[in-house]
PDB file of C-alpha atoms in Angstrom:
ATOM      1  CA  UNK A   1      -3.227   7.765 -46.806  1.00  0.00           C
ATOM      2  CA  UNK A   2      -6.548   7.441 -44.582  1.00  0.00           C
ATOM      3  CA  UNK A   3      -4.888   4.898 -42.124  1.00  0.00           C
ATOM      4  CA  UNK A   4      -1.993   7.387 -41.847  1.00  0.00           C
ATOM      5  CA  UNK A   5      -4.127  10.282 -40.693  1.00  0.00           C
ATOM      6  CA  UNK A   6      -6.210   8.156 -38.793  1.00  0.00           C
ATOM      7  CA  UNK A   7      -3.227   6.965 -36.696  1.00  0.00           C
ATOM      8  CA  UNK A   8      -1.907  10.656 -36.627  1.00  0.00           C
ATOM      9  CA  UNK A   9      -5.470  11.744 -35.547  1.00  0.00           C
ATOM     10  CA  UNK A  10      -5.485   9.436 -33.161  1.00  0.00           C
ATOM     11  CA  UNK A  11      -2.006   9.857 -31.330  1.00  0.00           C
ATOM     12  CA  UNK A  12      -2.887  13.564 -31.458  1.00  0.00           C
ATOM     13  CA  UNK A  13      -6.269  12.873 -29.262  1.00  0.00           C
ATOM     14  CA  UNK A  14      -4.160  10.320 -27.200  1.00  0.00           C
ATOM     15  CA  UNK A  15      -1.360  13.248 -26.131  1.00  0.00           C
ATOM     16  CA  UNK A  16      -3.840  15.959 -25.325  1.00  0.00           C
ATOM     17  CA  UNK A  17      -6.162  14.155 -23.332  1.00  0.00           C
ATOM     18  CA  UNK A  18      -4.324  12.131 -21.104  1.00  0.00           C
ATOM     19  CA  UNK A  19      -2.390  14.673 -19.786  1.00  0.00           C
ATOM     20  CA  UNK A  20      -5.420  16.907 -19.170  1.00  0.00           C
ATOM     21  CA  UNK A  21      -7.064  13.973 -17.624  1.00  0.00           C
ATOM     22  CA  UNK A  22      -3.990  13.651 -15.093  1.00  0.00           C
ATOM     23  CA  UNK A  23      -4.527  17.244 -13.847  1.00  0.00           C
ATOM     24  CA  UNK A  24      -8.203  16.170 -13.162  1.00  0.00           C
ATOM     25  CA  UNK A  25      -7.804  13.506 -11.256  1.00  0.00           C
ATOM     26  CA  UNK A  26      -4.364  15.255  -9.473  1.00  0.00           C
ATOM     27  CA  UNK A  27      -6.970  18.504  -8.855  1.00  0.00           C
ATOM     28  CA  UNK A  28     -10.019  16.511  -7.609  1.00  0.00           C
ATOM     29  CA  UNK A  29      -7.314  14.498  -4.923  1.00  0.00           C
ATOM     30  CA  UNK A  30      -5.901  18.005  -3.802  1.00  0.00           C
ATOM     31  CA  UNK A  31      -9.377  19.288  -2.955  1.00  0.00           C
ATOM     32  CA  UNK A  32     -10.990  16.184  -1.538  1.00  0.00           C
ATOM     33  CA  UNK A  33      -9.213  16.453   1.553  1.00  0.00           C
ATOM     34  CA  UNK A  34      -7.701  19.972   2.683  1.00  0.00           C
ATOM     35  CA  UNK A  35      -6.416  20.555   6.168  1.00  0.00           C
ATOM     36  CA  UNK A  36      -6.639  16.433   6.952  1.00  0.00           C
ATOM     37  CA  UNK A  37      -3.827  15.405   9.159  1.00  0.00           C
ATOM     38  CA  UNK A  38      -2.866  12.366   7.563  1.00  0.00           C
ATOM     39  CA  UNK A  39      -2.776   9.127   9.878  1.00  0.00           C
ATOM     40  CA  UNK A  40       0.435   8.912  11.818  1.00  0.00           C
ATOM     41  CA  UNK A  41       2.740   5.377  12.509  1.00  0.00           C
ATOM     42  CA  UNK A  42       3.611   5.069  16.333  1.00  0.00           C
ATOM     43  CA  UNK A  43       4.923   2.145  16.053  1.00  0.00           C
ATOM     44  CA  UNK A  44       5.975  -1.351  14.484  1.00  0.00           C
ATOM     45  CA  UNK A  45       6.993  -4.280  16.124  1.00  0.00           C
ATOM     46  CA  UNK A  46       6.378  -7.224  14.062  1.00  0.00           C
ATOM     47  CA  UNK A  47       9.592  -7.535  11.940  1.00  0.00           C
ATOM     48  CA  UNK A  48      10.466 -10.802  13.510  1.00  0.00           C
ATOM     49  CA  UNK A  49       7.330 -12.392  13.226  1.00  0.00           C
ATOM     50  CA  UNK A  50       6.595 -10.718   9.409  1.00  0.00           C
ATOM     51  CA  UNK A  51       9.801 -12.800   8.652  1.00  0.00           C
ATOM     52  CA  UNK A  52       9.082 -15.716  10.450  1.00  0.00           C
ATOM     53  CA  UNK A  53       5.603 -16.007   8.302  1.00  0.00           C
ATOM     54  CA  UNK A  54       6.653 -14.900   5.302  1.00  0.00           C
ATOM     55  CA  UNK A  55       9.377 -17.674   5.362  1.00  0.00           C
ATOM     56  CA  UNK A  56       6.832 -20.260   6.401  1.00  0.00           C
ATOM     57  CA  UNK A  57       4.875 -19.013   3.630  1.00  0.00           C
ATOM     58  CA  UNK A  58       8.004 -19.649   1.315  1.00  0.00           C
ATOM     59  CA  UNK A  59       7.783 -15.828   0.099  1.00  0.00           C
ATOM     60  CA  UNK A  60      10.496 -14.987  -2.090  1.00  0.00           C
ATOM     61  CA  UNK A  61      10.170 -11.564  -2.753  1.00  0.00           C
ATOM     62  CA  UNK A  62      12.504  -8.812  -1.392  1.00  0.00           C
ATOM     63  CA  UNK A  63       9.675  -6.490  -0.468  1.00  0.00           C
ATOM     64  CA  UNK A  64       6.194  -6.506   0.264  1.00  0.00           C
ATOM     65  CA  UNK A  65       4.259  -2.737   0.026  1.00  0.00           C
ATOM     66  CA  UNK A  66       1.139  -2.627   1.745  1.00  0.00           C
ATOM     67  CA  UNK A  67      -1.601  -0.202   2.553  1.00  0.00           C
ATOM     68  CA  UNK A  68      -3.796  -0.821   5.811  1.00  0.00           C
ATOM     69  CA  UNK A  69      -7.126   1.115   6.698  1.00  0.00           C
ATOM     70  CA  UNK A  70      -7.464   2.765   9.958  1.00  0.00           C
ATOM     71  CA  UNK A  71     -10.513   3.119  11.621  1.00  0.00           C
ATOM     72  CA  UNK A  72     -10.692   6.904  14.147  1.00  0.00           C
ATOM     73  CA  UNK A  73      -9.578   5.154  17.075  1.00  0.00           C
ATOM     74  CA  UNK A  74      -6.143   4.460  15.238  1.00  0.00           C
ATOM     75  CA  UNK A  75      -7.139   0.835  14.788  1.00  0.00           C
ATOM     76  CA  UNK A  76      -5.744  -0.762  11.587  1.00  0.00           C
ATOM     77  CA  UNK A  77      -9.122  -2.798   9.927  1.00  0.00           C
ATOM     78  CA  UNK A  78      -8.273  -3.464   6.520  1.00  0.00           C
ATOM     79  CA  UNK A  79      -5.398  -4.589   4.904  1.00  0.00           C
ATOM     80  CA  UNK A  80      -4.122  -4.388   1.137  1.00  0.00           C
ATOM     81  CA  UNK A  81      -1.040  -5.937  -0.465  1.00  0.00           C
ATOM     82  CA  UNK A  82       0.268  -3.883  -3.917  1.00  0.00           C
ATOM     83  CA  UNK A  83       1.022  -6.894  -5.271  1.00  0.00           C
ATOM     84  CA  UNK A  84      -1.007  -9.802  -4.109  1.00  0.00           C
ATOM     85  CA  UNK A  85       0.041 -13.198  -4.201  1.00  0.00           C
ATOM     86  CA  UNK A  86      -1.782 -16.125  -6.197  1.00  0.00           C
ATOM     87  CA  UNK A  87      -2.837 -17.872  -2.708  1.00  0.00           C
ATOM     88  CA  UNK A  88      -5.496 -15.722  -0.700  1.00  0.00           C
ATOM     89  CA  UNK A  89      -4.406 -18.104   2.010  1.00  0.00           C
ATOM     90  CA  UNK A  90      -0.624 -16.059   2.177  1.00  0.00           C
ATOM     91  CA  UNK A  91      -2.257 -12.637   1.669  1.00  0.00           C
ATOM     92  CA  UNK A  92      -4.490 -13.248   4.875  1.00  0.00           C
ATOM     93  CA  UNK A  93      -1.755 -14.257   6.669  1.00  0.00           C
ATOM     94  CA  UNK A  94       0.958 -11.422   5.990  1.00  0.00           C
ATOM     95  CA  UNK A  95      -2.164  -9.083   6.933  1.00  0.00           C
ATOM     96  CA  UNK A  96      -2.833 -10.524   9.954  1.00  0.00           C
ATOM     97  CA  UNK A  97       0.636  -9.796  11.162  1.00  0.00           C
ATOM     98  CA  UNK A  98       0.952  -6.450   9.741  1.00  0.00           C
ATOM     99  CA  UNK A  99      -2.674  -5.688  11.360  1.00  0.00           C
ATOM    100  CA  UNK A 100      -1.898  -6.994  14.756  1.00  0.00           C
ATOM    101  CA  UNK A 101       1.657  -5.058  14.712  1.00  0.00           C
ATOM    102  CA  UNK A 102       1.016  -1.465  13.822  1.00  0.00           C
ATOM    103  CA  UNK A 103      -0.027   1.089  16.153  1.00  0.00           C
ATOM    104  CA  UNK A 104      -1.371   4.622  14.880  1.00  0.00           C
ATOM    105  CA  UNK A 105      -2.731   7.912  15.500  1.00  0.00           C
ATOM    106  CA  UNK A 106      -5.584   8.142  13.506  1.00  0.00           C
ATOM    107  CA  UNK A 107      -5.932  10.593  10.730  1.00  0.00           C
ATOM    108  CA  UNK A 108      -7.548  14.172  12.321  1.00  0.00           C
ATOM    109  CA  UNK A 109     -10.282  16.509   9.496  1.00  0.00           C
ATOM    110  CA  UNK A 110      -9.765  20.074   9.404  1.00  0.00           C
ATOM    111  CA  UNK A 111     -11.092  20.903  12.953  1.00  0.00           C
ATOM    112  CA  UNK A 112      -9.003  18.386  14.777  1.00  0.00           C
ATOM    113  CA  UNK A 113     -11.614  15.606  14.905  1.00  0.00           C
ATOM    114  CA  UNK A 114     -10.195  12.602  14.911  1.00  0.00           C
ATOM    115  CA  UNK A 115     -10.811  10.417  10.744  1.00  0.00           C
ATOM    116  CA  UNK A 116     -10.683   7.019   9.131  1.00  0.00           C
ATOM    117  CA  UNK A 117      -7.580   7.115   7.476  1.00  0.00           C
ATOM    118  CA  UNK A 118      -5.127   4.790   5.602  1.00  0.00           C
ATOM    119  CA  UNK A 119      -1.394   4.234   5.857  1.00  0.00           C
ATOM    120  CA  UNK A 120       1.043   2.805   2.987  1.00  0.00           C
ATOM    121  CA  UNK A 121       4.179   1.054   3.987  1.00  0.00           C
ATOM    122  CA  UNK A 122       7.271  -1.122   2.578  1.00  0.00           C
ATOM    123  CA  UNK A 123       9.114  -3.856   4.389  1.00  0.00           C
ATOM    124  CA  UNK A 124      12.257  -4.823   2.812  1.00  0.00           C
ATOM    125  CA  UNK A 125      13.043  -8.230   3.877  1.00  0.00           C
ATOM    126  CA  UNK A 126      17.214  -7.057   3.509  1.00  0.00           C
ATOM    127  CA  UNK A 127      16.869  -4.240   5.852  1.00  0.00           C
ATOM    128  CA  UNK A 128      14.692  -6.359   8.224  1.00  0.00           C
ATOM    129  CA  UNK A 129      17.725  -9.101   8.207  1.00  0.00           C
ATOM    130  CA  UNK A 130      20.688  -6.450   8.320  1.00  0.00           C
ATOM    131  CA  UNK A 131      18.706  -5.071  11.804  1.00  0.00           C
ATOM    132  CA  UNK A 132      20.009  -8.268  13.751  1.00  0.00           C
TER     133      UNK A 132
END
């Protein structure tokens, strides 16, 4: 009988506050940046050569999602796979290309000031293959 209400006590707790710590979070992301012109792709030229390496690096997924940092002068400087692989070694290297291939507008605040900014893209290695 005590386990029972225990458990019910405690799925209770579980359903009312994660929800209400969702909105949080959600709330405090809407306010953090208002009137920010989010960074802008120009341009990507590096689908050859992101196959090319990711072959060499025997990479046998169908997608890769990334996010890059860019710096105010619409540099990219940092580079993040969503899902990393086990060798740092083939992380570096799809980075490098994706670095050395994007060009951006950086992100702008409120008054029109150019921002750091980040950008989050998806290459799908069918779509890349399909373009030739």
């Amino acid at each position: 009988m005590k386990r029972a209400f225990i458990l019910s006590l405690v799925a209770t707790l579980g359903a009312v506050c994660v929800p209400v710590q969702a909105q949080e979070e959600a709330a405090n992301e809407g306010a953090a940046q208002p009137g920010v012109k989010p960074v802008r792709l120009v341009s990507f030229d590096g689908e050859r050569e992101f196959l090319k390496s990711a072959s060499r690096l025997r990479v046998w997924r169908s997608e890769v999602e990334y996010t890059l940092e860019v710096d105010s002068s619409g540099t990219p400087t940092d580079c993040q796979l969503a899902e990393e692989f086990r060798m740092n070694y083939v992380n570096d290297k799809l980075c490098e290309v994706l670095m050395k291939h994007h060009t951006f507008e950086p992100a702008q605040d409120a008054s029109g000031a150019p921002v750091e900014g980040s950008y989050e893209g998806r290459l799908n290695f069918l779509e890349i293959r399909q373009k030739d």
